[in-house]
Structure formats: structure tokens, C-alpha cells
Coordinates of C-alpha atoms in Angstrom, one line a residue:
M220 CA 0.0 0.0 0.0
N221 CA 1.5 3.3 -1.0
A222 CA 1.2 6.7 0.7
T223 CA -1.8 7.9 -1.3
E224 CA -3.8 4.8 -0.3
K225 CA -3.3 5.6 3.4
I226 CA -5.3 8.8 3.2
S227 CA -8.6 9.3 1.5
K228 CA -9.1 11.8 -1.3
P229 CA -10.3 15.2 -0.1
Q230 CA -14.1 15.5 -0.3
G231 CA -15.9 18.2 -2.3
K232 CA -15.8 19.2 -5.9
F233 CA -13.3 22.0 -5.7
K234 CA -9.7 20.8 -6.1
M235 CA -7.0 23.5 -6.4
R236 CA -4.5 21.1 -8.0
Y237 CA -6.8 20.9 -11.0
V238 CA -6.9 24.7 -11.3
I239 CA -3.1 24.7 -11.3
L240 CA -3.1 22.1 -14.0
A241 CA -5.5 24.2 -16.1
L242 CA -3.2 27.2 -15.7
V243 CA -0.2 25.2 -16.9
F244 CA -2.2 23.9 -19.8
V245 CA -3.0 27.4 -21.0
N246 CA 0.6 28.5 -20.4
I247 CA 1.8 25.9 -22.9
V248 CA -0.9 26.8 -25.5
I249 CA 0.2 30.4 -25.4
N250 CA 3.9 29.3 -25.4
Y251 CA 3.5 27.3 -28.7
M252 CA 1.3 30.0 -30.2
D253 CA 4.2 32.5 -29.8
R254 CA 6.6 30.0 -31.2
T255 CA 4.7 29.5 -34.4
N256 CA 3.2 32.9 -35.1
V257 CA 6.3 34.0 -37.0
S258 CA 6.0 31.2 -39.5
I259 CA 2.5 32.4 -40.3
A260 CA 3.6 36.0 -40.6
M261 CA 6.8 35.3 -42.6
P262 CA 5.5 35.3 -46.2
E263 CA 4.0 38.7 -46.0
L264 CA 6.5 40.0 -43.5
A265 CA 9.5 38.9 -45.7
K266 CA 8.1 40.8 -48.7
E267 CA 7.4 43.9 -46.7
I268 CA 10.8 44.3 -45.1
G269 CA 12.8 42.5 -47.8
L270 CA 14.1 39.3 -46.2
T271 CA 16.1 36.8 -48.2
T272 CA 15.4 33.1 -47.8
V273 CA 18.8 32.8 -45.9
E274 CA 17.7 35.5 -43.5
Q275 CA 14.3 33.8 -43.0
G276 CA 16.1 30.6 -42.1
L277 CA 18.2 32.4 -39.5
I278 CA 15.0 33.9 -38.1
F279 CA 13.4 30.5 -37.7
S280 CA 16.5 29.0 -36.1
A281 CA 17.2 31.9 -33.7
F282 CA 14.7 30.7 -31.1
G283 CA 16.2 27.2 -30.9
W284 CA 19.8 28.4 -30.3
I285 CA 19.2 30.7 -27.4
Y286 CA 16.4 28.5 -26.0
A287 CA 18.9 25.5 -25.8
A288 CA 21.7 27.7 -24.4
M289 CA 19.6 29.0 -21.6
Q290 CA 18.2 25.7 -20.3
V291 CA 20.8 25.1 -17.6
P292 CA 20.9 28.8 -16.4
G293 CA 17.1 28.8 -16.5
G294 CA 17.0 25.7 -14.3
I295 CA 19.3 27.2 -11.8
M296 CA 17.1 30.3 -11.5
L297 CA 14.0 28.2 -11.2
D298 CA 15.5 26.3 -8.3
K299 CA 16.3 29.6 -6.6
F300 CA 13.1 31.6 -7.2
G301 CA 10.4 29.0 -7.8
S302 CA 7.7 28.5 -10.5
R303 CA 5.5 31.5 -9.6
I304 CA 8.1 34.3 -10.1
M305 CA 10.1 32.6 -12.9
Y306 CA 7.0 31.8 -14.9
F307 CA 5.6 35.3 -14.6
I308 CA 8.9 36.8 -15.7
S309 CA 9.1 34.3 -18.6
L310 CA 5.6 34.7 -19.8
F311 CA 5.6 38.5 -19.5
G312 CA 9.0 38.7 -21.2
W313 CA 8.4 36.5 -24.2
S314 CA 5.0 38.1 -24.7
L315 CA 6.6 41.6 -24.7
M316 CA 9.1 40.4 -27.3
T317 CA 6.2 39.1 -29.4
L318 CA 4.4 42.4 -29.1
F319 CA 7.5 44.3 -30.1
Q320 CA 7.8 42.2 -33.3
S321 CA 4.8 44.1 -34.6
G322 CA 7.0 47.2 -35.0
I323 CA 10.0 45.7 -36.7
S324 CA 11.4 47.1 -40.0
S325 CA 14.6 45.2 -40.5
F326 CA 16.2 41.7 -40.3
A327 CA 18.4 42.7 -37.3
Q328 CA 15.4 43.8 -35.2
L329 CA 13.4 40.7 -35.9
L330 CA 16.4 38.4 -35.2
G331 CA 17.1 40.1 -31.9
L332 CA 13.4 39.8 -30.8
R333 CA 13.3 36.1 -31.8
L334 CA 16.4 35.6 -29.7
G335 CA 14.5 37.4 -26.9
V336 CA 11.5 35.0 -27.3
G337 CA 13.8 32.0 -27.0
F338 CA 15.6 33.5 -24.0
F339 CA 12.4 34.2 -22.0
E340 CA 10.8 30.8 -22.9
S341 CA 13.8 28.8 -21.7
P342 CA 12.5 28.1 -18.1
V343 CA 9.0 27.1 -19.2
M344 CA 9.2 23.3 -19.4
P345 CA 11.2 22.9 -16.2
A346 CA 8.8 25.3 -14.5
N347 CA 5.8 23.2 -15.7
N348 CA 7.3 20.1 -14.3
R349 CA 8.2 21.7 -11.0
A350 CA 4.7 23.1 -10.5
I351 CA 3.1 19.6 -11.2
S352 CA 5.6 17.9 -9.0
Y353 CA 4.6 20.2 -6.1
W354 CA 0.9 19.9 -6.6
F355 CA 0.2 16.3 -7.6
P356 CA 0.7 13.1 -5.7
E357 CA 2.8 10.5 -7.5
N358 CA -0.1 8.2 -8.5
E359 CA -1.8 11.2 -10.3
R360 CA 1.3 12.8 -11.8
G361 CA 1.4 10.7 -15.0
T362 CA -2.1 11.9 -15.9
A363 CA -1.3 15.5 -15.0
I364 CA 1.9 15.5 -17.1
G365 CA 0.1 13.8 -19.9
I366 CA -2.6 16.5 -19.8
Y367 CA -0.3 19.5 -19.8
S368 CA 2.1 17.9 -22.4
S369 CA -0.9 17.4 -24.7
A370 CA -1.3 21.2 -24.8
Q371 CA 1.6 21.5 -27.3
F372 CA -0.2 19.2 -29.7
L373 CA -3.7 20.4 -29.2
G374 CA -2.5 24.0 -29.2
L375 CA -0.8 23.6 -32.5
A376 CA -3.8 21.7 -34.0
V377 CA -6.4 24.2 -32.9
S378 CA -4.5 27.5 -32.8
M379 CA -3.1 27.4 -36.4
P380 CA -6.5 28.1 -38.1
I381 CA -7.2 30.8 -35.5
L382 CA -3.8 32.5 -36.0
Y383 CA -4.3 32.3 -39.8
S384 CA -7.7 34.0 -39.4
I385 CA -6.2 36.8 -37.2
H386 CA -3.5 37.3 -39.8
N387 CA -5.9 37.4 -42.6
T388 CA -8.0 40.0 -40.8
V389 CA -5.5 42.4 -39.2
G390 CA -2.2 41.5 -41.0
W391 CA 1.1 40.2 -39.6
R392 CA 1.6 43.2 -37.4
G393 CA -1.8 42.8 -35.8
L394 CA -1.1 39.1 -35.3
F395 CA 2.0 39.9 -33.2
I396 CA 0.0 42.6 -31.3
I397 CA -2.9 40.3 -30.4
T398 CA -0.8 37.3 -29.4
G399 CA 1.6 39.5 -27.4
V400 CA -1.2 41.2 -25.5
V401 CA -2.9 37.8 -24.7
G402 CA 0.3 36.6 -23.1
I403 CA 0.9 39.7 -21.1
I404 CA -2.6 39.6 -19.6
W405 CA -2.2 35.9 -18.8
A406 CA 1.1 36.4 -17.1
F407 CA -0.7 38.5 -14.4
V408 CA -3.5 35.8 -14.1
W409 CA -0.7 33.2 -13.4
Y410 CA 1.0 35.4 -10.8
V411 CA -2.3 36.1 -8.9
I412 CA -3.5 32.5 -8.8
Y413 CA -0.4 30.4 -8.6
S414 CA 1.8 29.6 -5.6
D415 CA 3.3 26.5 -4.2
P416 CA 0.9 24.4 -2.1
A417 CA 2.2 25.5 1.3
K418 CA 1.6 29.1 0.5
N419 CA -1.6 28.8 -1.5
K420 CA -4.6 30.5 0.1
W421 CA -7.2 28.6 -1.9
V422 CA -6.1 25.0 -1.2
S423 CA -7.9 23.1 1.5
Q424 CA -6.1 21.4 4.4
A425 CA -7.6 18.1 3.3
E426 CA -6.2 18.5 -0.2
L427 CA -2.9 19.7 1.2
D428 CA -2.6 16.5 3.3
Y429 CA -3.6 14.3 0.4
I430 CA -1.0 15.6 -2.0
K431 CA 1.7 15.6 0.7
A432 CA 0.9 12.0 1.7
G433 CA 0.9 11.0 -1.9
G434 CA 4.6 11.9 -2.5
A435 CA 4.3 15.4 -3.9
I436 CA 7.4 17.5 -3.4
F437 CA 6.5 19.4 -0.3
E438 CA 8.8 21.8 1.4
E439 CA 6.6 23.1 4.1
E440 CA 9.3 23.4 6.7
Q441 CA 11.7 25.1 4.3
V442 CA 9.1 27.5 3.2
A443 CA 8.1 28.3 6.8
K444 CA 11.8 29.0 7.7
G445 CA 12.2 31.1 4.6
E446 CA 14.9 28.8 3.2
K447 CA 15.6 28.6 -0.5
A448 CA 16.8 25.7 -2.6
K449 CA 20.5 25.9 -3.3
S450 CA 21.3 24.8 -6.9
K451 CA 25.0 25.2 -7.9
L452 CA 27.1 23.5 -10.5
T453 CA 29.5 21.7 -8.1
K454 CA 31.3 18.5 -8.9
E455 CA 29.0 16.6 -6.5
N456 CA 25.9 18.0 -8.2
L457 CA 27.3 17.1 -11.6
R458 CA 27.8 13.5 -10.5
Q459 CA 24.2 13.5 -9.2
L460 CA 22.9 15.0 -12.5
F461 CA 24.7 12.6 -14.8
T462 CA 24.0 9.2 -13.4
K463 CA 23.5 6.4 -15.9
K464 CA 19.7 6.6 -15.5
L465 CA 19.6 10.3 -16.0
I466 CA 21.8 10.1 -19.0
G467 CA 19.4 7.5 -20.4
I468 CA 16.4 9.9 -20.1
Y469 CA 18.5 12.8 -21.6
V470 CA 19.2 10.7 -24.7
G471 CA 15.6 9.6 -24.8
Q472 CA 14.4 13.2 -24.7
F473 CA 16.5 14.1 -27.7
A474 CA 15.0 11.2 -29.6
I475 CA 11.4 12.1 -28.7
S476 CA 11.8 15.8 -29.5
G477 CA 13.4 14.8 -32.8
T478 CA 10.1 13.5 -34.1
F479 CA 8.2 16.5 -32.9
W480 CA 10.6 18.9 -34.7
F481 CA 10.2 17.0 -37.9
F482 CA 6.5 17.6 -37.8
L483 CA 6.9 21.2 -36.7
T484 CA 9.3 22.1 -39.4
W485 CA 9.5 19.8 -42.4
F486 CA 6.1 18.0 -42.4
P487 CA 4.2 20.5 -44.5
S488 CA 7.0 20.6 -47.1
Y489 CA 7.0 16.8 -47.2
L490 CA 3.3 16.7 -48.0
T491 CA 3.6 19.4 -50.8
E492 CA 7.0 18.7 -52.3
E493 CA 7.4 14.9 -51.8
K494 CA 3.8 13.8 -52.1
G495 CA 2.4 16.6 -54.3
L496 CA -0.5 17.6 -52.2
S497 CA -2.1 21.1 -52.6
L498 CA -1.5 23.8 -49.9
A499 CA -5.3 23.8 -49.1
K500 CA -5.3 20.1 -48.6
T501 CA -2.0 20.2 -46.7
G502 CA -3.4 22.7 -44.2
F503 CA -6.2 20.3 -43.2
L504 CA -4.2 17.0 -43.4
S505 CA -1.2 18.4 -41.4
S506 CA -3.5 18.9 -38.3
I507 CA -4.5 15.2 -38.1
P508 CA -1.2 13.9 -36.8
Y509 CA -1.2 16.6 -34.1
L510 CA -4.6 15.4 -33.0
A511 CA -3.4 11.9 -33.0
A512 CA -0.4 13.0 -30.8
F513 CA -2.8 14.8 -28.5
V514 CA -4.8 11.5 -28.0
G515 CA -1.6 9.6 -27.5
V516 CA -0.3 11.8 -24.7
I517 CA -3.6 11.9 -22.9
F518 CA -3.8 8.1 -23.1
A519 CA -0.2 7.6 -22.0
G520 CA -0.8 9.6 -18.8
Y521 CA -4.0 7.7 -17.9
A522 CA -2.4 4.3 -18.8
S523 CA 0.7 5.0 -16.7
D524 CA -1.3 6.0 -13.6
H525 CA -3.7 3.1 -14.1
L526 CA -0.8 0.6 -14.2
T527 CA 0.6 2.2 -11.0
K528 CA -2.7 1.9 -9.2
R529 CA -3.0 -1.7 -10.3
G530 CA 0.2 -2.5 -8.5
F531 CA 2.7 -2.5 -11.4
S532 CA 6.2 -1.3 -10.5
K533 CA 7.2 2.3 -11.3
S534 CA 9.6 0.9 -13.9
M535 CA 6.9 -0.9 -15.8
S536 CA 4.1 1.6 -15.4
R537 CA 6.1 4.7 -16.4
K538 CA 8.4 3.1 -19.1
I539 CA 5.8 1.0 -21.0
P540 CA 4.1 4.0 -22.7
V541 CA 7.4 5.6 -23.6
I542 CA 9.0 2.6 -25.1
V543 CA 5.8 1.5 -27.0
G544 CA 5.5 5.1 -28.2
L545 CA 9.0 5.3 -29.5
L546 CA 8.7 1.9 -31.3
L547 CA 5.4 3.1 -32.9
T548 CA 7.3 6.0 -34.3
L549 CA 9.2 3.6 -36.5
L550 CA 6.1 3.2 -38.6
I551 CA 6.8 6.7 -40.1
M552 CA 8.9 4.8 -42.6
G553 CA 5.7 3.2 -44.0
A554 CA 5.0 6.5 -45.8
N555 CA 8.0 5.8 -48.0
Y556 CA 6.1 3.0 -49.7
T557 CA 2.9 4.7 -50.7
S558 CA 1.6 7.7 -52.6
N559 CA -1.9 7.4 -51.3
P560 CA -2.7 10.5 -49.2
T561 CA -4.9 8.5 -46.8
L562 CA -2.2 5.9 -46.1
I563 CA 0.5 8.6 -45.8
I564 CA -1.5 10.4 -43.1
L565 CA -2.3 7.1 -41.4
F566 CA 1.4 6.2 -41.1
M567 CA 2.2 9.8 -40.0
S568 CA -0.6 9.8 -37.4
I569 CA 0.4 6.5 -35.9
A570 CA 4.0 7.7 -35.6
F571 CA 2.9 11.0 -34.0
F572 CA 0.5 9.1 -31.8
G573 CA 3.5 7.1 -30.6
N574 CA 5.4 10.4 -30.1
G575 CA 2.5 11.5 -27.9
L576 CA 2.6 8.3 -25.9
A577 CA 6.3 8.9 -25.2
T578 CA 5.9 12.5 -24.2
I579 CA 5.2 11.9 -20.5
T580 CA 8.9 11.6 -19.9
W581 CA 9.0 14.6 -17.5
V582 CA 7.8 12.2 -14.8
F583 CA 11.3 10.6 -14.9
V584 CA 12.9 13.8 -14.0
T585 CA 10.9 13.9 -10.8
L586 CA 11.6 10.2 -10.1
L587 CA 15.3 10.3 -10.7
A588 CA 16.7 13.8 -10.0
P589 CA 17.7 15.0 -6.6
K590 CA 14.8 17.0 -5.1
D591 CA 16.9 20.1 -4.5
L592 CA 18.2 20.1 -8.0
L593 CA 14.9 19.5 -9.8
G594 CA 15.0 22.7 -11.8
L595 CA 18.6 22.2 -12.9
A596 CA 17.9 18.6 -13.9
G597 CA 14.9 19.7 -15.8
G598 CA 17.0 22.3 -17.5
I599 CA 19.5 19.7 -18.7
F600 CA 16.7 17.4 -19.7
N601 CA 15.0 20.1 -21.7
L602 CA 18.3 21.2 -23.2
C603 CA 18.7 17.7 -24.7
G604 CA 15.2 18.1 -26.2
A605 CA 16.0 21.6 -27.4
L606 CA 19.1 20.5 -29.2
S607 CA 16.9 18.5 -31.5
S608 CA 15.3 21.7 -32.6
I609 CA 18.7 22.7 -34.0
V610 CA 20.1 19.3 -35.2
I611 CA 17.0 17.6 -36.7
P612 CA 15.9 20.4 -39.2
I613 CA 19.5 20.9 -40.3
V614 CA 20.2 17.2 -40.9
I615 CA 16.9 16.7 -42.7
G616 CA 17.7 19.8 -44.8
F617 CA 20.9 18.0 -46.1
L618 CA 19.1 14.7 -46.5
V619 CA 16.3 16.2 -48.7
A620 CA 18.7 18.4 -50.8
G621 CA 18.1 16.1 -53.7
G622 CA 14.3 16.4 -53.4
N623 CA 13.7 13.0 -51.8
F624 CA 12.4 12.6 -48.2
S625 CA 12.9 8.8 -47.9
Y626 CA 16.2 9.0 -46.0
A627 CA 14.8 11.8 -43.8
L628 CA 12.0 9.5 -42.6
V629 CA 14.5 6.7 -42.0
F630 CA 16.6 9.2 -40.0
V631 CA 13.6 10.2 -37.8
A632 CA 12.8 6.5 -37.2
A633 CA 16.5 5.7 -36.4
I634 CA 16.6 8.4 -33.8
A635 CA 13.4 7.1 -32.2
L636 CA 14.9 3.6 -32.1
V637 CA 18.0 5.0 -30.3
G638 CA 15.6 6.5 -27.7
A639 CA 13.7 3.3 -27.2
C640 CA 17.0 1.4 -26.6
S641 CA 18.2 4.1 -24.2
Y642 CA 15.1 3.6 -22.0
I643 CA 15.4 -0.2 -22.2
F644 CA 19.1 -0.7 -21.7
V645 CA 20.4 2.5 -20.1
V646 CA 17.6 3.8 -17.9
G647 CA 16.9 0.2 -17.0
D648 CA 14.9 -0.7 -13.8
L649 CA 13.6 2.4 -12.0
D650 CA 13.0 0.4 -8.8
K651 CA 16.7 -0.3 -8.3

């Protein structure tokens, strides 16, 4: 019997941890909205201020470079200041950068602001994981992580037509203004509502006891004493952050993110250039794999927690969805053997469904990382995922230089296979 089974769930309909989960979900939707709005604005924007295709490529890549570089520093700051303050600064900052993009008139201005967006967004994913780790007991954490992770897929599937509609109505400058203002307003909503459980004025004592007994990270005594987590890059900390199991999940995160960045960058071009589909049809078809990934990540969280409650070991219940998901991604290669649009989307959707299944990996950071280094470990973990945003698009660009995407799909599948092997052989048994 685990800790959560020794105490009954708090009675009543209102549960503050679900409000926190909803806040995190919206945060991620806004986050990905501001990552992709520049791609929608680019055709008209490039003509107006005279950007070459090389300059456009630099603009697209600017986010990934600074975002990856700031993961470890962002994790350190998160451990020091916590999710409430860091998320407010992050959300307000990247939204302000987005708003300022509405006034640009040169390549240098836009490049600098996109670097700014990447800089301010760098603590986001570790901050999400920290908030959920503080608010959810262990046997509910897989579902919670699954729900908030799904926001990136659902957000992209749903927000794209909305963003196109805004662009078509008020132009690219108006698009940046509206998306920037939305983020700034939401930053204040987050700051007012969110705090760690021990300081939250809306959480009931019964719910507080429940999440504490269930294994949520709970620093009531440290909070009461005014102590702050100390997160420094000492030799001892580095040893703790680069154990065999943690290295395994770092490799796995690069592999999982690699598939995501294929869909985020090259997938529309694959449909139009490789398979000859019209732009109108591409816009509709490209949203289907995102919806499949959304279903996958929701199902993974539920399945993982269900297996935990049925008595399966942490190793089995947490790793099964990830390994199965990575292996399903291998089916992306099936699209190499057909020109039928329905079958192409089917293979792509199964692969991205698998990617969704595997996306609950943040739960491993909480399970394996030292509690006082959670933000820093999350920063390293997310850095490995962010590196794929740089490596994957560039490598695929070389592989498709001759106009054939076949090797690109094999490359994506091979990276996924490496990720599966990492979880099977390097991460190994979580219960040891």
C-alpha cells in the first residue's frame, strides 16, 4: 500500500490542483502560439521588409539556439526563485518580445526579438514540471503530465487556423500585437492565482494533506523557515545529475523531441514537395497527426497512472508508454512505400500518436533527479530536447537536398529507435 492509499481523497468538488493544471495547460498553449506565429507572418513580413530566404532561415533557427543555451541557467534560476516568479517573468518577457515584433522594420530587429523570445521561454518546461511535482501526488502525476504535455499538440492543431484567421483579418503586425497582449494579460493571471501548495490560500487542508501524503514534493518546513533551494554546478551536483539513468532519459528526450521537430518544421514541405498535395489540402491534413499525438499523450498519462494503481512497478508503469510510443514512431517509414494520401496520413498519425505516448517523460525527472536540483535537472533534460530543434531540421535539410524525403523518414525512425534502446538498456529498472 502506498502513501496515497493511506489517506482518502479530499471531499468536495473544488480541487485546487486541477486549477493549477489548467493554468499550466493554458501557459503551454500560449507558449506554442508564440513559437509558431512568426511562421504564419513570414511570407507577408518577408516581402514587406525585404528578407532573403537565408535570412528567413536564420530567423526560424534563432529561437532554438538561445532556448537551448539557456536551459541550464534557467533551471538554476528556477530552483532559486520557484515557479511563480520565474513563470511570470518568462511569460511577460516573451509576450513583450512578441508584441515588439509588430513594430520591426529590419532583419536585425526581428532576429534580436526572436532571440529574446527563446531567452524568456527557456525556463518554461522545467517550471511546468516543478509546478506539477509540487501539486500532484505520485499516482496522479502521470495523468497530470500527460494533460499538460498534450497542450503543445492540441494548441498547434487548434490555434493554427485561429492564427491564420487573425493574420488574414489584421495583418502580420496585428497578429503579433494580439498574441503578445494575450500573453501579457495571462502572465498576471498566473501570478495572482499560482503559488506552491504550502503558500496557496485557496487549497484546503484536506487536499494539502492528500498531495503531501501522496509523495508530492512538499517543502513546508523550508518555506516556513524562509529557506531557498540551493542549486549550484558543483562536482558533486554534476555527479548526481549525470547518473546512468539520468543520461538515459536525456538521450531519450532528444529522440522524442526529434520526431516533434520533424512535424513542426518539415512535415508541410514533405506533403507538398514529396507527395504533391495542394496547400489547401496540406493545411487540413497536417492537423490530423497533431490530434493523434494529443490523443496519445492523454492516453499515456492515464495508462501510466492506471498501471501504477493496479500495482505495477514504477519501472513498468512509467516506461511502457514511452518505449511503446518510440517503437510506434518507426512506422513513419511506411510513408516511403505509398503515394496514397490516406495511407500517408495514417502512417504519420500512428507515428505521431507514438510520439504523444512517449511525451510523458517529464515524470522521470521527478523520479530520478535530486529534489533540491529538480529545476537544474529539468533544464539539462529540456536542453537535450531543445538540441533536437537545431540538429533535426539541419540534418533533414541536407538529406532532402536532392528532393527525396525517404532518407529523412529513415533518419527520424532511427533516432526514435535509439531513444527506445536508451530507455530499455540505459535507464533500466527504476525500482533499483
